[in-house]
mmCIF file of C-alpha atoms in Angstrom:
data_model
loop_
_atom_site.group_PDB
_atom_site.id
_atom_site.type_symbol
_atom_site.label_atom_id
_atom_site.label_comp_id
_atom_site.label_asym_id
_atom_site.label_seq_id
_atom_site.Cartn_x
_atom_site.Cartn_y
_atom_site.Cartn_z
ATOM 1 C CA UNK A 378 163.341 -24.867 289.526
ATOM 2 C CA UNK A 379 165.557 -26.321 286.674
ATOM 3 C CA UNK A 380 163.405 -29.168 287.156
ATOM 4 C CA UNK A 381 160.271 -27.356 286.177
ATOM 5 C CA UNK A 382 162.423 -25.879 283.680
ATOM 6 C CA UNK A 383 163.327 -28.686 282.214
ATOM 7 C CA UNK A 384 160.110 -30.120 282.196
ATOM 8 C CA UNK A 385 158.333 -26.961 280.617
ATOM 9 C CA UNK A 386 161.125 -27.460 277.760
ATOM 10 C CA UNK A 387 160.382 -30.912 277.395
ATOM 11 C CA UNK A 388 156.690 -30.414 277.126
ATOM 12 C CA UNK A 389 157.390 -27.945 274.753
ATOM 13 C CA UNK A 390 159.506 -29.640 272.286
ATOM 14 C CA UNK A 391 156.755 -32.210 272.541
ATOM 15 C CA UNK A 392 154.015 -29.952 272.031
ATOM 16 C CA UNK A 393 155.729 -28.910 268.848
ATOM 17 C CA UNK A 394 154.443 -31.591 266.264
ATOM 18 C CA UNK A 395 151.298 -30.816 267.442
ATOM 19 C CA UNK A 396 151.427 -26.995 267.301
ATOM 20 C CA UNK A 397 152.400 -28.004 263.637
ATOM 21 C CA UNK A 398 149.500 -29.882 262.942
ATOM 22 C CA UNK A 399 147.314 -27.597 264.570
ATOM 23 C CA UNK A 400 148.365 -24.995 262.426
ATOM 24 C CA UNK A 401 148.498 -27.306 259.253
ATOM 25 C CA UNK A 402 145.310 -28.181 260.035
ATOM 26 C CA UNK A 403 143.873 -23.893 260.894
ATOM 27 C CA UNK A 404 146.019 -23.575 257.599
ATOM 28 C CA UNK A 405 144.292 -26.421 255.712
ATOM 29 C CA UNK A 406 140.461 -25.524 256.785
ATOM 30 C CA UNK A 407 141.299 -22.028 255.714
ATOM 31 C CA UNK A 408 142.143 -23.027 252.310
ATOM 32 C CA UNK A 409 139.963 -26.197 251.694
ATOM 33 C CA UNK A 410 136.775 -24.952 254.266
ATOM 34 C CA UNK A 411 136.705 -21.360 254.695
ATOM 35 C CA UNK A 412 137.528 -19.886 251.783
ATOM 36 C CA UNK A 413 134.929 -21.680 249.203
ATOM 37 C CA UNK A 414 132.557 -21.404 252.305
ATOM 38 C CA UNK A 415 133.096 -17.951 252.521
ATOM 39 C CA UNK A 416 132.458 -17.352 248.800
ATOM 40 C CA UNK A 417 129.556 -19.408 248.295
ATOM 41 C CA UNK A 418 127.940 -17.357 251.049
ATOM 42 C CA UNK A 419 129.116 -14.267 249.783
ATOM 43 C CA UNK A 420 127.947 -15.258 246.351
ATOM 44 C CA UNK A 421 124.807 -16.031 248.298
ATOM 45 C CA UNK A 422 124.416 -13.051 249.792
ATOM 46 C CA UNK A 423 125.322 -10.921 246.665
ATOM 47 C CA UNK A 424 122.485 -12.924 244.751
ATOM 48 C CA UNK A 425 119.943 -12.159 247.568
ATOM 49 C CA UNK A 426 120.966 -8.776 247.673
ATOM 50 C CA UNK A 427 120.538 -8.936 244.578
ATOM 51 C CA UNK A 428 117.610 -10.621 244.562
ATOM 52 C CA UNK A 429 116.107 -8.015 246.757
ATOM 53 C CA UNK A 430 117.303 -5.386 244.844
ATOM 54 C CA UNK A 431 115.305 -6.561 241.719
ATOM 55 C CA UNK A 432 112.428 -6.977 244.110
ATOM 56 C CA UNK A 433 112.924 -3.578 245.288
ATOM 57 C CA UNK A 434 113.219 -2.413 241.885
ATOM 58 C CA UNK A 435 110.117 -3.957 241.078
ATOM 59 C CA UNK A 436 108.420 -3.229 243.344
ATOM 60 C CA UNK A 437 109.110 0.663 242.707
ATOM 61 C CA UNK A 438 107.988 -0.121 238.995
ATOM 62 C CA UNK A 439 104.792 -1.808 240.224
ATOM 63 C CA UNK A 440 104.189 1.400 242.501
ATOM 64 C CA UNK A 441 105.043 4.009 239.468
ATOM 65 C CA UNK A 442 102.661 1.889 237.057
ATOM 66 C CA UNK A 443 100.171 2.068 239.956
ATOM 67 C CA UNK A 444 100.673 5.975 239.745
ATOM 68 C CA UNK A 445 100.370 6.381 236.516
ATOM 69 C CA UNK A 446 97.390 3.906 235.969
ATOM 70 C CA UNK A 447 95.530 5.740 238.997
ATOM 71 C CA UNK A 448 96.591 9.347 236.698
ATOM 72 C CA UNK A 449 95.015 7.551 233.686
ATOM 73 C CA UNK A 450 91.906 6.565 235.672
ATOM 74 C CA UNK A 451 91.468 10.030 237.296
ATOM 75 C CA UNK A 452 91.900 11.853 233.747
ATOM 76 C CA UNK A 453 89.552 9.518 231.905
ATOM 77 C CA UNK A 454 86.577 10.284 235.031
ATOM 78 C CA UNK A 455 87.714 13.581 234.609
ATOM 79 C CA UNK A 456 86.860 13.502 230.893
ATOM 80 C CA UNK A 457 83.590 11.393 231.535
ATOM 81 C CA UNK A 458 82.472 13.985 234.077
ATOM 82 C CA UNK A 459 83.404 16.794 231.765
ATOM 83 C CA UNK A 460 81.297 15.098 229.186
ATOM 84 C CA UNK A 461 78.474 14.089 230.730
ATOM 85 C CA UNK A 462 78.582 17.809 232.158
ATOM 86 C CA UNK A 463 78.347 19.243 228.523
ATOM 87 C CA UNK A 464 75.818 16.758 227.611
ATOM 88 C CA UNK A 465 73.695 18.210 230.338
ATOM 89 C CA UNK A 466 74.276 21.432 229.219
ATOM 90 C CA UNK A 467 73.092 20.903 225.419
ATOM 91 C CA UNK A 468 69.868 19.061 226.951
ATOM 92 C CA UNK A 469 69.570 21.829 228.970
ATOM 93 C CA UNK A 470 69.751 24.375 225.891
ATOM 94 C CA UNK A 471 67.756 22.553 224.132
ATOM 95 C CA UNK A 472 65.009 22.355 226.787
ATOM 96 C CA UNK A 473 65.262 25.968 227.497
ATOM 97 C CA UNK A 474 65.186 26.303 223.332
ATOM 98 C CA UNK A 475 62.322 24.346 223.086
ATOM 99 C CA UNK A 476 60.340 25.684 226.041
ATOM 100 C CA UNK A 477 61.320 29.238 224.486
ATOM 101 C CA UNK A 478 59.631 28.268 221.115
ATOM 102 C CA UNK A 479 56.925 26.787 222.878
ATOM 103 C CA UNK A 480 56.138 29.817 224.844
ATOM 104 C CA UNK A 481 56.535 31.842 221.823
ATOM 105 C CA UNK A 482 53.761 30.043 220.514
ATOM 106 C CA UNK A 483 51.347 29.735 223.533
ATOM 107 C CA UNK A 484 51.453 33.617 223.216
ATOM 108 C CA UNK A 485 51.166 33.667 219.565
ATOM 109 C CA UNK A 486 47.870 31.366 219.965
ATOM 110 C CA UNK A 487 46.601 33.473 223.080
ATOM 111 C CA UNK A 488 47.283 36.689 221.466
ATOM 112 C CA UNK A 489 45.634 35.049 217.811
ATOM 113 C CA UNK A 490 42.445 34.046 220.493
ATOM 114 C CA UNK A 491 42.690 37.144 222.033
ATOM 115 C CA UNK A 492 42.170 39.280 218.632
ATOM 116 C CA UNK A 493 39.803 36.807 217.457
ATOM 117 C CA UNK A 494 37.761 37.262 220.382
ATOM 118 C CA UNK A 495 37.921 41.154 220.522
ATOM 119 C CA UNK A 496 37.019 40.779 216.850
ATOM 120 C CA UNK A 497 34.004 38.773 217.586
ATOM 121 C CA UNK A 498 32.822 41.337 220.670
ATOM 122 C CA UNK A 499 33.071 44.566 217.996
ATOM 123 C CA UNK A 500 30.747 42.367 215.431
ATOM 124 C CA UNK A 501 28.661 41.253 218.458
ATOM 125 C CA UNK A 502 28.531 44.941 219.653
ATOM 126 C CA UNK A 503 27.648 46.365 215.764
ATOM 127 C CA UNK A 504 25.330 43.250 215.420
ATOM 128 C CA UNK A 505 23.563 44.771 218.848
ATOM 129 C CA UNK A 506 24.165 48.500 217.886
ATOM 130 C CA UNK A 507 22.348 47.790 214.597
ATOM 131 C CA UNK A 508 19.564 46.069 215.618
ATOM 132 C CA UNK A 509 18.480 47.772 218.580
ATOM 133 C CA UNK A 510 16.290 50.254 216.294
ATOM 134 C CA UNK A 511 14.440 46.611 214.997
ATOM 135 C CA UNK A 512 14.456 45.572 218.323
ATOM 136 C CA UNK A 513 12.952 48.910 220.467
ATOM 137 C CA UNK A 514 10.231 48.732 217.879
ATOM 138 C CA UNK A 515 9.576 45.372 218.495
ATOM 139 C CA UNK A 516 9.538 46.041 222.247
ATOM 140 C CA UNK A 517 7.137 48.826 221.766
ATOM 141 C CA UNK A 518 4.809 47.027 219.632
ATOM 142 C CA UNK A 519 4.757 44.205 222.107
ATOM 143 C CA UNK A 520 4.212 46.500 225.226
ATOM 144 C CA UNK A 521 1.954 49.391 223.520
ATOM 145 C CA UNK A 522 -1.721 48.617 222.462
ATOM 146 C CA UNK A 523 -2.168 48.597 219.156
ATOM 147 C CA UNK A 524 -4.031 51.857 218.380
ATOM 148 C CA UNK A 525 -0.957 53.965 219.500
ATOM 149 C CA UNK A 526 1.493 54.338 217.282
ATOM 150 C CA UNK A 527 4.961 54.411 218.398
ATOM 151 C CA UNK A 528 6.906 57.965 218.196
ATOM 152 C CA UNK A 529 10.107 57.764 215.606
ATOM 153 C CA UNK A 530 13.261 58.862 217.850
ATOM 154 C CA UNK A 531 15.025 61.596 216.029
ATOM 155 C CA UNK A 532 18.868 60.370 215.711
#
């Protein structure tokens, strides 16, 4: 067993350079690999983080502009509608005021017709009343022979 003993502590003491250059070499990519390695790619990843943290930001200020534009759109139909509501209320008005004044006048003219007519009946009535005397003479002159004279009607 001193044999194997030996031999372990041979291999050993031979294995040493190399254990040194192994970790020369672990030391030496740590140093001259790794570390700028691991900085670029954590300057990488800070950039895309930021990078999508600028895209997340605007991305949020595309969404709030979106808001506010749809706000801006839904006041100004808002106001159109609330416009073209009050227009349609003055038309309104004014039809009702103008069919008002012109039924104001329709009665006007039919009571103005009205009058004139019931004017026109009394004169046609006193125009009758006052020449029915003429007239029964006439009538009796035309229907009685001519020898008999007609009898005056006491009024």
């Amino acid at each position: 067993m001193d044999e194997i003993l030996h031999q372990l502590g041979d291999l050993i003491v031979g294995s040493i350079p190399t254990m040194i250059i192994f970790v020369a070499l672990v030391l030496a990519y740590r140093i001259l690999v790794f570390g700028p390695l691991s900085r670029t790619l954590a300057a990488r990843r800070e950039r895309t983080k930021g990078a999508v943290e600028r895209a997340a930001a605007a991305i949020a200020a595309a969404d709030v502009k979106a808001q506010e534009y749809e706000a801006k759109l839904r006041a100004a139909r808002a106001d159109i509608f609330r416009h073209r509501d009050h227009r349609i209320q003055q038309w309104n008005a004014e039809r009702e005021s103008a069919l008002a004044s012109a039924r104001l006048a329709a009665q006007e003219r039919v009571r103005l017709a009205h009058a004139a007519l019931e004017a026109q009946a009394a004169d046609a009535r006193r125009q009758v009343e006052g020449s029915t005397e003429l007239l029964a003479s006439q009538i009796l002159q035309a229907v009685l022979p001519p020898d008999v004279a007609p009898v005056e009607s006491a009024r």
